[in-house]
Coordinates of C-alpha atoms and ligand atoms in Angstrom, one line a residue:
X1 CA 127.1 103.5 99.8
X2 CA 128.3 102.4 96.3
X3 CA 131.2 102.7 93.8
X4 CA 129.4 104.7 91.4
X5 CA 131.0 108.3 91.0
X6 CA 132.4 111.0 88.8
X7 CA 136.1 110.9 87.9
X8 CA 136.9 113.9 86.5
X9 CA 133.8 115.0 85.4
X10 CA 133.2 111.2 84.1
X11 CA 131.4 108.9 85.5
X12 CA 133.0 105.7 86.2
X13 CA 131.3 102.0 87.8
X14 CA 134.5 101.6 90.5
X15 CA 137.8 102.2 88.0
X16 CA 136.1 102.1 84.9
X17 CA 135.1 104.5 83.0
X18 CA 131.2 104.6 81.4
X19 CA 132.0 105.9 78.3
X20 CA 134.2 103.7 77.6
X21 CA 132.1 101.1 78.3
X22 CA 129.4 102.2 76.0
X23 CA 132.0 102.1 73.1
X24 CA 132.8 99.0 73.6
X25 CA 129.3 97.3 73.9
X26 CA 126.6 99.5 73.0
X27 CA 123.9 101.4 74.4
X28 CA 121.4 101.1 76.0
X29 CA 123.3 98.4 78.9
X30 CA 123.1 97.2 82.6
X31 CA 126.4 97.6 84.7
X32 CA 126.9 96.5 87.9
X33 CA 129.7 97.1 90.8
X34 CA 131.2 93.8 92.0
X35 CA 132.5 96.2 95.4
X36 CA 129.3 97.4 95.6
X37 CA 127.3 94.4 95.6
X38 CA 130.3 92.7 98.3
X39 CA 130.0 95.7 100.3
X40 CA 125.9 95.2 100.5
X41 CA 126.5 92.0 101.4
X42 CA 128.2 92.4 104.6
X43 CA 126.5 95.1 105.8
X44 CA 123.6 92.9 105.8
X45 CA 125.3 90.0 107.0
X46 CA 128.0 91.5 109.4
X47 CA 124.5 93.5 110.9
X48 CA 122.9 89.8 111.4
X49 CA 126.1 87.8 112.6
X50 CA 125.5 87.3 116.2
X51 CA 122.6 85.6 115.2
X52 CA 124.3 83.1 112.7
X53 CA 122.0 84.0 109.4
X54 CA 121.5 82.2 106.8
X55 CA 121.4 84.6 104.0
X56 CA 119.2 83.7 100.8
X57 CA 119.6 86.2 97.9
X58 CA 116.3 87.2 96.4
X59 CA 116.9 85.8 92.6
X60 CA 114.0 87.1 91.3
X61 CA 116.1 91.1 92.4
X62 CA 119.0 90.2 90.1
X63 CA 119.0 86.9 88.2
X64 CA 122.3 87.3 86.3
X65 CA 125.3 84.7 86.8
X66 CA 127.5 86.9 87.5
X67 CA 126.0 88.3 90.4
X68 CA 124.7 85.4 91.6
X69 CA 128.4 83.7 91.2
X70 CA 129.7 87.0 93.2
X71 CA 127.3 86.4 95.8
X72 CA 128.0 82.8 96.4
X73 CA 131.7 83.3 96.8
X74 CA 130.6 85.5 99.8
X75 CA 128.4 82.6 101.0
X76 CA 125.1 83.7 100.3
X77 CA 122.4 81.0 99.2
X78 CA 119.6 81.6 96.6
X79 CA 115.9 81.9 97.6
X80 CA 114.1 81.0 93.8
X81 CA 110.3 81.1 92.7
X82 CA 110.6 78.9 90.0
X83 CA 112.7 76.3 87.8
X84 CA 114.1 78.5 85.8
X85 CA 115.6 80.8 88.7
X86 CA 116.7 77.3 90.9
X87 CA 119.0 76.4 87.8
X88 CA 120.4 79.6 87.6
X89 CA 121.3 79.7 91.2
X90 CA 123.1 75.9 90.6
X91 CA 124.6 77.2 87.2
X92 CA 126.2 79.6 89.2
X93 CA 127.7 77.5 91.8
X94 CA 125.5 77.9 94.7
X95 CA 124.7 74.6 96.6
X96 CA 120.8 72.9 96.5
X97 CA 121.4 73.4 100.6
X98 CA 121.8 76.7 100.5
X99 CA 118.4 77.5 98.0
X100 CA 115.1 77.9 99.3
X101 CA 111.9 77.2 97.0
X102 CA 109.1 80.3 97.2
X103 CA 106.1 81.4 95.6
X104 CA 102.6 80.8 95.4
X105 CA 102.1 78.4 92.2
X106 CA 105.0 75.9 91.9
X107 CA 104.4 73.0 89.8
X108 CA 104.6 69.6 90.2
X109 CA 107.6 69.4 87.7
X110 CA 109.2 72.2 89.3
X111 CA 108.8 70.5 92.9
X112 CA 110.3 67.4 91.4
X113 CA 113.3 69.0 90.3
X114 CA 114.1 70.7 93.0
X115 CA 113.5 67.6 95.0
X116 CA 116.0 66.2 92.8
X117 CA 118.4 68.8 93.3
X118 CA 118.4 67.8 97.2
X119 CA 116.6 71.9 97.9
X120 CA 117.3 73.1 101.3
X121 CA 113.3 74.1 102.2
X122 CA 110.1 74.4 100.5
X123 CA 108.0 77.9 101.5
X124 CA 104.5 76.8 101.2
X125 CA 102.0 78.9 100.5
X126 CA 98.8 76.5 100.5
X127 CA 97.1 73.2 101.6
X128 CA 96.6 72.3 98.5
X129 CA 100.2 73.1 97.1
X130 CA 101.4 71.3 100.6
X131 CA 99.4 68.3 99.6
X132 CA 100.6 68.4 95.4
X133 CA 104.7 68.7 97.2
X134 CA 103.9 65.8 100.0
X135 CA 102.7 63.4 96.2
X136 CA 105.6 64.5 94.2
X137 CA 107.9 63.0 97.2
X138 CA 106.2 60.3 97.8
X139 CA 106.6 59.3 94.4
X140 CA 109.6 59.7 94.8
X141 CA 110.6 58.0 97.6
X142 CA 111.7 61.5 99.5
X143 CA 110.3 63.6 102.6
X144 CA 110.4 67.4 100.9
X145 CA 111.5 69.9 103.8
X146 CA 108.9 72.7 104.4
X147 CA 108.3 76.1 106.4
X148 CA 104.2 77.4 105.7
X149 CA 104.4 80.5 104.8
X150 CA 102.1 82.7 106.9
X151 CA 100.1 85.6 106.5
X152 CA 100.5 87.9 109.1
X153 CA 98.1 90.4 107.8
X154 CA 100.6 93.2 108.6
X155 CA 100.5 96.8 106.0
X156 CA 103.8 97.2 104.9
X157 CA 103.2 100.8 103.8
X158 CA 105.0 100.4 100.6
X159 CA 103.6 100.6 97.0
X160 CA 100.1 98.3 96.5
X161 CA 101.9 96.2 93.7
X162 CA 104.6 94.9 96.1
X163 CA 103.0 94.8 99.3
X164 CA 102.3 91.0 100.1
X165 CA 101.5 90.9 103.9
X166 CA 97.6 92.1 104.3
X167 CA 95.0 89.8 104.2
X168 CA 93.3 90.4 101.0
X169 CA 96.9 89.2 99.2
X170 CA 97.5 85.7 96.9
X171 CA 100.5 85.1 99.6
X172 CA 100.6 82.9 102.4
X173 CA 98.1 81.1 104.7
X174 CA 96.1 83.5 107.1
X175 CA 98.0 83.2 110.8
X176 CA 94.4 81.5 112.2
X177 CA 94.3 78.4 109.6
X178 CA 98.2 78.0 110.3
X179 CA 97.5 75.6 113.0
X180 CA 95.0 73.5 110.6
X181 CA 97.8 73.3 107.9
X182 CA 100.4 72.5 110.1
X183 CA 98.5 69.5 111.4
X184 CA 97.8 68.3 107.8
X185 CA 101.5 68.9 107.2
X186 CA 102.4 66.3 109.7
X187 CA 100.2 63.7 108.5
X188 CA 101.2 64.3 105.1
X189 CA 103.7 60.9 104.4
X190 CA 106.1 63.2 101.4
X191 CA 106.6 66.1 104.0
X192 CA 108.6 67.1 107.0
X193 CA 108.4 70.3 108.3
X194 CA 111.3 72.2 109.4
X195 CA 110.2 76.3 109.6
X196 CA 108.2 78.8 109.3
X197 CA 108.0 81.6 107.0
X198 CA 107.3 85.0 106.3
X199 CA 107.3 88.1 103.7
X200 CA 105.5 91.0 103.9
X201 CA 106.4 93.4 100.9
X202 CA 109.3 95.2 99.4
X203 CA 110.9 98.4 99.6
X204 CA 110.2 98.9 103.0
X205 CA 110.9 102.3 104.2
X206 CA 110.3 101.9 107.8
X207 CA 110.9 99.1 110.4
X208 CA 107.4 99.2 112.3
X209 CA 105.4 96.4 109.9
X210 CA 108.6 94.8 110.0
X211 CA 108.1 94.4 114.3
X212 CA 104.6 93.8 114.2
X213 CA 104.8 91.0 111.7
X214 CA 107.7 89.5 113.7
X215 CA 105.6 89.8 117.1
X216 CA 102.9 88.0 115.9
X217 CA 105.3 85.7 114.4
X218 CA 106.8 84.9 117.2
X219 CA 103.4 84.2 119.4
X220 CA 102.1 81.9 116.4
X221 CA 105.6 79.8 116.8
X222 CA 105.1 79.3 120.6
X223 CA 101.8 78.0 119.9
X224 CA 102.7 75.5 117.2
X225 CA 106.2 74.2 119.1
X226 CA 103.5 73.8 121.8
X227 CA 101.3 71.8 119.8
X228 CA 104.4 69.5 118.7
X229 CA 105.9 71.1 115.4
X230 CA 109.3 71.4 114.9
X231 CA 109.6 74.8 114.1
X232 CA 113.8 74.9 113.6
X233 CA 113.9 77.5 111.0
X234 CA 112.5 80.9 110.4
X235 CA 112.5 82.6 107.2
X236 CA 111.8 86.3 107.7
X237 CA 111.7 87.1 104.0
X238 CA 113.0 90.3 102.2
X239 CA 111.9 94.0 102.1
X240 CA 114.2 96.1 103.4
X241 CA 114.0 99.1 101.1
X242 CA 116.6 101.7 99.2
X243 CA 116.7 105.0 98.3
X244 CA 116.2 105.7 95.0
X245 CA 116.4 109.6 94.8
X246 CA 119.1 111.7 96.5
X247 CA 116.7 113.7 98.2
X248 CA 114.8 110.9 100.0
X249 CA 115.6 110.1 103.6
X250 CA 117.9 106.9 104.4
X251 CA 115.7 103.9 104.8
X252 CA 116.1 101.8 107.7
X253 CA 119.7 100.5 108.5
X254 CA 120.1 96.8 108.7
X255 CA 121.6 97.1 111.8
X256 CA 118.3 98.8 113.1
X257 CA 116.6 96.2 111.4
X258 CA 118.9 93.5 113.2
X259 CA 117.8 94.7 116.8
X260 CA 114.3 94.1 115.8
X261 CA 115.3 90.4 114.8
X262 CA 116.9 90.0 117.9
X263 CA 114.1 91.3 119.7
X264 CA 111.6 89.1 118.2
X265 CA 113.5 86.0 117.1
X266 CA 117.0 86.1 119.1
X267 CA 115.7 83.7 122.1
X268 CA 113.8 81.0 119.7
X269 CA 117.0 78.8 119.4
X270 CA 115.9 78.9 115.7
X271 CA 117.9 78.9 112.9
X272 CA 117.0 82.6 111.3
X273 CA 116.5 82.7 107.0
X274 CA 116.8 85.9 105.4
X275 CA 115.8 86.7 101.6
X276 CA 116.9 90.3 100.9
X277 CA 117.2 90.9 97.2
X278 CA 116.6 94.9 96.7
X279 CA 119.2 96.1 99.6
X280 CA 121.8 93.6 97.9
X281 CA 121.7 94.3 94.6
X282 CA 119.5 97.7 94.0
X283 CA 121.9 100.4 93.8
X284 CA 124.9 97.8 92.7
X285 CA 123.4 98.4 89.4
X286 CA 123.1 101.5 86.7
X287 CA 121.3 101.6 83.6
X288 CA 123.1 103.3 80.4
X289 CA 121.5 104.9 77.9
X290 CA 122.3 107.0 75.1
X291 CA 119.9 110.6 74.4
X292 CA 118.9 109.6 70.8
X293 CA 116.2 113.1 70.1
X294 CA 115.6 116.3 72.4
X295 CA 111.9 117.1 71.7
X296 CA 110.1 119.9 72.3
X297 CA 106.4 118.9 72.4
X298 CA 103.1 121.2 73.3
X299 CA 103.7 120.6 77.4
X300 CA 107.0 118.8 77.9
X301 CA 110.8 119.4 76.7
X302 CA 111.3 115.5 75.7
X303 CA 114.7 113.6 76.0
X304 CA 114.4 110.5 74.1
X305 CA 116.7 107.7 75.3
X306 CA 117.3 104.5 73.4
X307 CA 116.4 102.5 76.6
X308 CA 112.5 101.6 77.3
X309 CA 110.2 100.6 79.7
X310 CA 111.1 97.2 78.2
X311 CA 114.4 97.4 79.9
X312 CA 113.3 99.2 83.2
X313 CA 109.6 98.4 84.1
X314 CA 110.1 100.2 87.3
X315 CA 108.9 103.5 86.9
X316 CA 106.0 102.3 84.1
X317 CA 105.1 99.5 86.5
X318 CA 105.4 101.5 89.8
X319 CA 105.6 105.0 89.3
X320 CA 109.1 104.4 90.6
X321 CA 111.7 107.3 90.0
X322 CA 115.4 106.5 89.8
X323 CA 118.0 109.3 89.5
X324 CA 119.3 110.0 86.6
X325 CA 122.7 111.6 86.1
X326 CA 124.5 113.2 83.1
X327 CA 127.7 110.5 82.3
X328 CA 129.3 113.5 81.6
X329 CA 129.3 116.4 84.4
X330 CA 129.1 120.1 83.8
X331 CA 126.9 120.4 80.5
X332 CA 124.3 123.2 80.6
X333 CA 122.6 124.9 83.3
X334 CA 119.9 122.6 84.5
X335 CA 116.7 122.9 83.1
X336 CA 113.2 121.2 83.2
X337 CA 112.8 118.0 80.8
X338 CA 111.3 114.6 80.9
X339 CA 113.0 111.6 80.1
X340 CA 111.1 108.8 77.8
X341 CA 112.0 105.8 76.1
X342 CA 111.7 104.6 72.5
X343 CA 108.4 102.0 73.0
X344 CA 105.4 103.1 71.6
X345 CA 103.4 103.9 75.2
X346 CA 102.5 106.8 76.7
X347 CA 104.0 105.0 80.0
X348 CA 107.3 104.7 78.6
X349 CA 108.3 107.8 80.9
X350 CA 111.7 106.6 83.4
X351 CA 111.1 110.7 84.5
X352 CA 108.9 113.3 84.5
X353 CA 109.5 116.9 85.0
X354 CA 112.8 116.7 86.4
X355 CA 115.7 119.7 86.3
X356 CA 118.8 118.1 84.6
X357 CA 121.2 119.8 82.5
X358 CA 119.8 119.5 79.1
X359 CA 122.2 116.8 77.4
X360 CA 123.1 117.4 73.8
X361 CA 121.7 114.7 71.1
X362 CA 124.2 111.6 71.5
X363 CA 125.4 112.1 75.2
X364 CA 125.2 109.1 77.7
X365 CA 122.7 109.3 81.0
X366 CA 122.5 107.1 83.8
X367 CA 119.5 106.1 85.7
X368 CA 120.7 104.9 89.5
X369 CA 119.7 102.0 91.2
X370 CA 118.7 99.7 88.7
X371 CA 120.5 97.1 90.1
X372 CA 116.9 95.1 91.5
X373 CA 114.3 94.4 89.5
X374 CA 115.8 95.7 86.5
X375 CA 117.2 93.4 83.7
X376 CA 115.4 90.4 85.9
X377 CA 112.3 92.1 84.2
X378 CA 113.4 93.4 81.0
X379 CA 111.2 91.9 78.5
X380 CA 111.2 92.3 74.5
X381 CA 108.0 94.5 74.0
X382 CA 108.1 96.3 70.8
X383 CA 110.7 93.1 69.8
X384 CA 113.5 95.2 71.6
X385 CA 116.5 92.8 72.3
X386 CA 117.5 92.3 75.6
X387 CA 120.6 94.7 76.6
X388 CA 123.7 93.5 77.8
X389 CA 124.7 93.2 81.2
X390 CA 128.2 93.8 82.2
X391 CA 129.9 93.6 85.2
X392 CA 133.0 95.8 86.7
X393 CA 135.6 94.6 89.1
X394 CA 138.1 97.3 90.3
X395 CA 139.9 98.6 86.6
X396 CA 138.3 95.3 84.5
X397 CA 135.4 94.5 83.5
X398 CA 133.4 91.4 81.7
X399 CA 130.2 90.9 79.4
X400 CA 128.2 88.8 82.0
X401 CA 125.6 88.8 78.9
X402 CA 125.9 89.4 75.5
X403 CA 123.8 91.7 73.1
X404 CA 121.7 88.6 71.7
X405 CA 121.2 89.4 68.0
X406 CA 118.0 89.5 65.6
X407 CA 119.2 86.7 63.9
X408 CA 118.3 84.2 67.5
X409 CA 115.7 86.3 68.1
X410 CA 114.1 85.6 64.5
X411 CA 115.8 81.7 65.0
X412 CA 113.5 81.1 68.0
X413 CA 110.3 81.1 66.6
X414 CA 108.9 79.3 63.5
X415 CA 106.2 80.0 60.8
X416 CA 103.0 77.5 61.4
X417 CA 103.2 74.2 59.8
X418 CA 100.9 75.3 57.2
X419 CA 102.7 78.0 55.5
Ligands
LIG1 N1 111.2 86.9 99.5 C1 110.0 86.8 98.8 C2 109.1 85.7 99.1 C3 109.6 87.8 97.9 O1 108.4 87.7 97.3 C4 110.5 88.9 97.7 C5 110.1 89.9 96.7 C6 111.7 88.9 98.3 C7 112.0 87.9 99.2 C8 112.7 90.0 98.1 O2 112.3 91.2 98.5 P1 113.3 92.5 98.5 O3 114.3 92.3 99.6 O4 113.9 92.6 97.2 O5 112.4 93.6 98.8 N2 109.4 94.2 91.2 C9 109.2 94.9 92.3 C10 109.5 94.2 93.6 C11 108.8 92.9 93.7 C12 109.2 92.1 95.0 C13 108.6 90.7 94.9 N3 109.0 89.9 96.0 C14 110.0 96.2 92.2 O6 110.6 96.5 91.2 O7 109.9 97.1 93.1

């Protein structure tokens, strides 16, 4: 469900209009529903309250301060993966006890900061990265509050890229050396361990890995409460997927997801973590773009848009397709065309073959669910500025971030000494 829809044959993000939008700041841009992103929120959370969750937003899905500020009036904490990520969850108001510290190559200035910052929990992926954290707090005089995270070695049967679970992955520690770094982990003087952690993939589209990896999960925290760790939390990661084309079958429902939690986790007497990032914010967002040239080359009818794949990686990255709708309803009869981008690659395709209306030079599209892993990595390739994010609240809306200008862009680099 979101609070995307036509208006009179116009597209509006909740009670505002796109086009009117696009006058105001530009195409190509990013708009997201407030409604939509509360409404995503409590689903997942009202799905999960009997079990008292503690709900970290995945920053890396949607990094802007305006979402995050939206979510942290709801209550939600941050999970991060790096520095940069930790001070935007602060910048936007969310407490250090509420933000949880991922990934697989922190750095010893970003584990000092966060220890600084007073971070809820530390996800560890390694003995050697437990051993860099426990020397960074004693330095410092602190104990740094960590969960290992664990590799079940669990398919998620989603895309290769963004499937993190199986064996032959960078994430986690493999469930049978668990034990050995748990020991180290007490001995360690700069750490106290707190939890245990887990993350499989994203854009799960069914609930089996989800169970499996929770079983075993469950067996390897019996073992090490049994072998004297305080295992108090458990962080069961992200994943749960979206549907990105009208035609594909509803993903799992968080509440079908939330029996399986309960199933698995609901006796531990644990507190449960969750890190959703793609079911929060995915289709909260839509990417704008303006049809710049129709093309008709040897095999394809070509709409050239003035966004890129610098904008959207998705479907470049991950052959991912997001529907794309004509801002305006009720142009011509549909036809077959392919949607590219500006950027000089052949992989700067958002759609390939699709039946659409053909839109007349000038006329707005927009491509659904971009909400999650859009503008978080938008990049400048082709020295593109960044586009604007905005964000829409019932009839108002706000710049959340502005169209930077080639002036900064130019300002923030400088010609060799020597010239
Ligand atoms: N927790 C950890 C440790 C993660 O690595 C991730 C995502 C999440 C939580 C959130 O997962 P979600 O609920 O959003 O599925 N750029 C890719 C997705 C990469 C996901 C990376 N990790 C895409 O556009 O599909």
């Amino acid at each position: 469900m979101d609070h995307f829809s036509y208006r009179q044959g116009i597209y509006h993000a909740e009670g505002v209009a796109i086009p009117a939008l696009a006058e105001a700041i530009g195409t190509p841009f990013y708009c997201y529903s407030s409604a939509t992103l509360t409404h995503h929120y409590r689903v997942f959370h009202d799905a999960l309250a009997s079990l008292n969750p503690r709900i970290c937003f995945a920053v890396k899905a949607n990094s802007n301060l305006g979402v995050l500020a939206t979510l942290n009036r709801l209550g939600a904490g941050a999970d991060v993966v790096s520095e940069g990520e930790a001070r935007r969850a602060l910048a936007a108001g969310i407490p250090a006890e509420k933000i949880v510290f991922s990934g697989v190559g922190k750095t010893k200035d970003e584990m000092r900061f966060a220890l600084e910052q007073g971070i809820f929990q530390f996800n560890v992926e390694s003995d050697r990265e437990l051993r860099a954290l426990s020397e960074v707090a004693t330095h410092m005089g602190v104990k740094a509050p960590v969960a290992l995270r664990v590799n079940p070695d669990v398919d998620a049967a989603t895309h290769a890229k963004i499937s993190t679970g199986k064996k032959e992955n960078k994430f986690g520690i493999a469930m049978d050396h668990a034990a050995d770094v748990y020991a180290l982990a007490a001995m360690l003087p700069g750490i106290r361990v707190v939890g245990i952690s887990v993350h499989i993939g994203s854009q799960l589209t069914s609930l089996a890995p989800f169970r499996t990896a929770y079983r075993k999960l469950r067996e390897l925290v019996l073992q090490l409460r049994d072998a004297g760790h305080p295992i108090t939390r458990i962080d069961l990661g992200g994943g749960l997927g979206v549907p990105y084309l009208q035609r594909d079958a509803a993903p799992p429902a968080p509440a079908e997801y939330a029996a399986i939690v309960r199933e698995t986790m609901g006796d531990l007497g644990a507190t449960l973590m969750f890190e959703p990032g793609r079911l929060i914010a995915g289709n909260a967002g839509i990417l704008v773009t303006r049809v710049l040239y129709v093309k008709q080359a040897a095999e394809h009818l070509y709409v050239i848009v003035d966004a890129g794949m610098n904008d959207l990686m998705r479907p470049a990255l991950y052959d991912a397709r997001h529907e794309i709708l004509p801002v305006r309803e009720g142009g011509a009869s549909p036809t077959t065309l392919t949607v590219a981008g500006p950027v000089c690659e052949s992989s700067d395709v958002f759609a390939k073959d699709i039946s659409l209306p053909l839109p007349a030079e000038g006329e707005l599209l927009a491509l659904r669910t971009a909400g999650a892993y859009g503008a978080s990595m938008a990049n400048s390739y082709n020295s593109r500025l960044l586009i604007p994010e905005v964000m829409v609240n019932g009839s108002d809306y706000a710049l959340t971030r502005p169209r930077p200008t080639y002036d900064a862009m130019l300002a923030a680099e400088q010609l060799p000494w020597w010239m």
